[in-house]
Amino acid sequence: MKRVGLLGGTFDPPHTGHLLIAEEVRQALQLDEVWFIPSYQPPHKRHSGTQAELRMKMVEAAIEGNQYFSVNPVEVVREGKSYTVDTIRLLQKHHPDVEFYFIIGADMVEYLSKWHRIDELVELVQFVGVKRSHYPLETSYPVIEAEIPGMDVSSTLIRERIAAGISVRYLVPDSVINKIKEHQLYGAE
């Protein structure tokens, strides 16, 4: 069976931390690929500030050149709120020959008990928890731990820096910076 990591998120915008997580987990677990899954509307947020199609284009720009990475638009195509259990069921239906590994940050591990239909979800997919500073990987659910080099960057930090006119070079791939400028996102000029 093919082994595929899934990295979901709003990616508003995607940054080098996302890329580092995907690559480190891919190597550590010897995954064949990692699919980035931009959410249309995550259930834990009111809405993302940037349209889903544009966020998806930024992810495509961020991962270009990495043969192991691709974008799967399953949640953007479906629209509405995206629950992981529904996404995993749909992916398994369309890819029965794939074993999926759902990659989440340590900050999300502690909230697994609050995830929609979590008991069903842990039977469907193997979770991989990425260790981050200030977040212990403590849960009663089965989670494979993945160590990655420390990189304290977030989409919120990127948006704040751009709005303040501070460079995000080396925090965001140049191809994504170009998209941000082209579409004047987050206060960019």
C-alpha positions in Angstrom: 0.0 0.0 0.0 1.0 3.5 -0.7 1.8 5.6 2.4 0.5 9.2 2.3 0.8 11.9 4.9 -2.0 14.5 5.0 -1.4 18.0 6.2 -4.5 20.0 6.6 -5.0 23.7 7.5 -6.1 27.1 6.4 -2.7 27.9 5.0 -3.4 31.6 5.3 -0.6 31.9 4.2 1.5 28.7 3.9 4.9 29.2 5.3 8.2 27.4 5.7 7.1 25.8 9.0 4.4 23.9 7.0 7.0 22.7 4.5 9.4 21.7 7.2 6.8 19.7 9.1 5.7 17.9 5.9 9.3 17.1 4.8 10.4 15.9 8.3 7.4 13.7 8.8 7.7 12.3 5.3 11.3 11.3 5.9 10.8 10.0 9.5 7.8 7.8 8.5 9.1 6.9 5.1 6.0 8.2 3.4 5.6 8.1 -0.3 4.0 11.5 -0.5 2.4 14.3 1.5 -0.8 15.9 0.4 -1.6 19.4 1.6 -5.3 19.8 2.2 -6.4 23.5 2.4 -9.7 23.8 4.3 -12.6 25.6 2.8 -13.9 26.6 6.3 -12.4 24.9 9.3 -15.0 24.1 12.0 -12.9 25.7 14.8 -12.7 29.1 13.0 -15.4 31.5 11.9 -13.8 31.9 8.5 -10.4 32.4 7.0 -9.7 35.9 5.7 -8.5 34.8 2.3 -10.6 32.9 -0.2 -10.0 29.2 -0.3 -9.1 29.1 -4.0 -6.4 31.7 -3.4 -5.0 29.9 -0.4 -4.9 26.8 -2.5 -2.9 28.6 -5.2 -0.5 29.8 -2.5 0.1 26.2 -1.3 0.7 25.1 -4.9 3.3 27.9 -5.2 4.9 26.9 -1.9 5.3 23.3 -2.8 6.4 23.6 -6.4 9.6 21.8 -7.0 9.1 19.1 -4.4 8.1 15.9 -6.1 6.8 14.4 -2.9 4.3 17.2 -2.2 0.9 17.8 -3.8 -2.3 19.7 -3.1 -5.5 17.8 -2.7 -8.6 20.1 -3.1 -11.1 17.8 -1.5 -12.2 20.3 1.2 -12.2 23.3 -1.1 -14.3 21.4 -3.7 -16.8 20.2 -1.0 -17.1 23.7 0.5 -18.7 24.4 3.8 -17.3 23.4 7.2 -14.7 20.6 6.9 -14.6 17.8 9.5 -11.6 15.6 9.3 -13.6 12.4 9.7 -15.6 13.3 6.5 -12.5 14.1 4.6 -10.7 10.9 5.6 -13.8 8.8 4.7 -14.0 10.5 1.2 -10.2 10.1 0.6 -10.4 6.4 1.6 -13.3 5.8 -0.7 -11.4 7.3 -3.7 -8.0 5.9 -2.7 -8.6 2.4 -1.2 -4.9 1.5 -1.9 -3.5 4.2 0.3 -2.7 4.2 4.0 -3.1 7.7 5.4 -1.3 9.5 8.2 -2.9 12.7 9.4 -0.2 15.2 10.5 -1.1 17.6 13.3 0.8 20.0 15.5 1.3 19.4 19.2 -1.1 22.3 19.9 -3.9 20.2 18.2 -3.0 17.0 20.0 -4.2 18.3 23.3 -7.6 19.1 21.7 -8.2 15.7 20.0 -10.9 14.9 22.6 -12.9 17.8 21.2 -12.6 16.8 17.6 -15.9 15.8 15.8 -16.4 12.0 16.0 -12.9 11.5 17.3 -13.4 7.9 18.4 -14.5 7.0 14.8 -11.6 9.1 13.4 -8.8 7.3 15.3 -10.1 4.0 13.9 -9.8 5.4 10.3 -6.5 7.1 10.3 -3.1 7.2 12.1 -2.4 10.5 13.7 1.1 11.9 13.7 1.8 14.6 16.3 4.6 17.0 15.5 6.4 18.3 18.6 6.4 22.1 19.1 7.8 24.1 21.8 5.5 24.9 24.7 3.1 22.1 23.7 3.4 18.6 25.3 2.2 15.7 23.2 -0.1 14.3 25.9 -3.2 12.4 24.8 -5.0 9.2 25.5 -5.4 8.7 21.7 -3.0 6.8 19.5 -0.6 9.4 18.1 2.9 8.7 16.5 5.3 11.4 17.7 7.5 13.1 15.2 10.5 15.3 16.2 11.3 18.2 14.0 13.8 21.0 14.3 12.4 24.0 16.1 10.8 26.7 13.9 8.5 29.1 15.7 6.6 30.5 12.8 2.8 30.8 12.2 0.4 32.2 9.6 -0.7 34.7 12.2 2.9 35.9 12.7 3.2 36.2 8.9 0.0 38.2 8.5 1.0 40.5 11.4 4.5 41.2 10.0 3.1 41.9 6.5 0.5 44.3 7.9 3.2 46.1 9.9 5.5 46.3 6.8 8.1 43.9 8.2 9.8 41.5 5.9 8.7 37.8 5.8 11.6 36.7 3.6 12.9 33.2 4.6 9.7 32.7 6.6 7.6 32.3 3.5 8.8 30.9 0.1 9.4 33.7 -2.4 6.7 32.2 -4.7 4.2 32.7 -1.9 5.5 36.3 -1.2 4.9 37.0 -4.9 1.3 35.8 -4.7 0.7 37.9 -1.5 2.0 41.0 -3.3 0.1 40.2 -6.5 -3.2 39.9 -4.6 -2.3 42.6 -2.0 -3.1 40.2 0.9 -2.7 41.1 4.6 -2.0 44.7 3.9 0.9 44.1 1.4 1.6 46.7 -1.2 
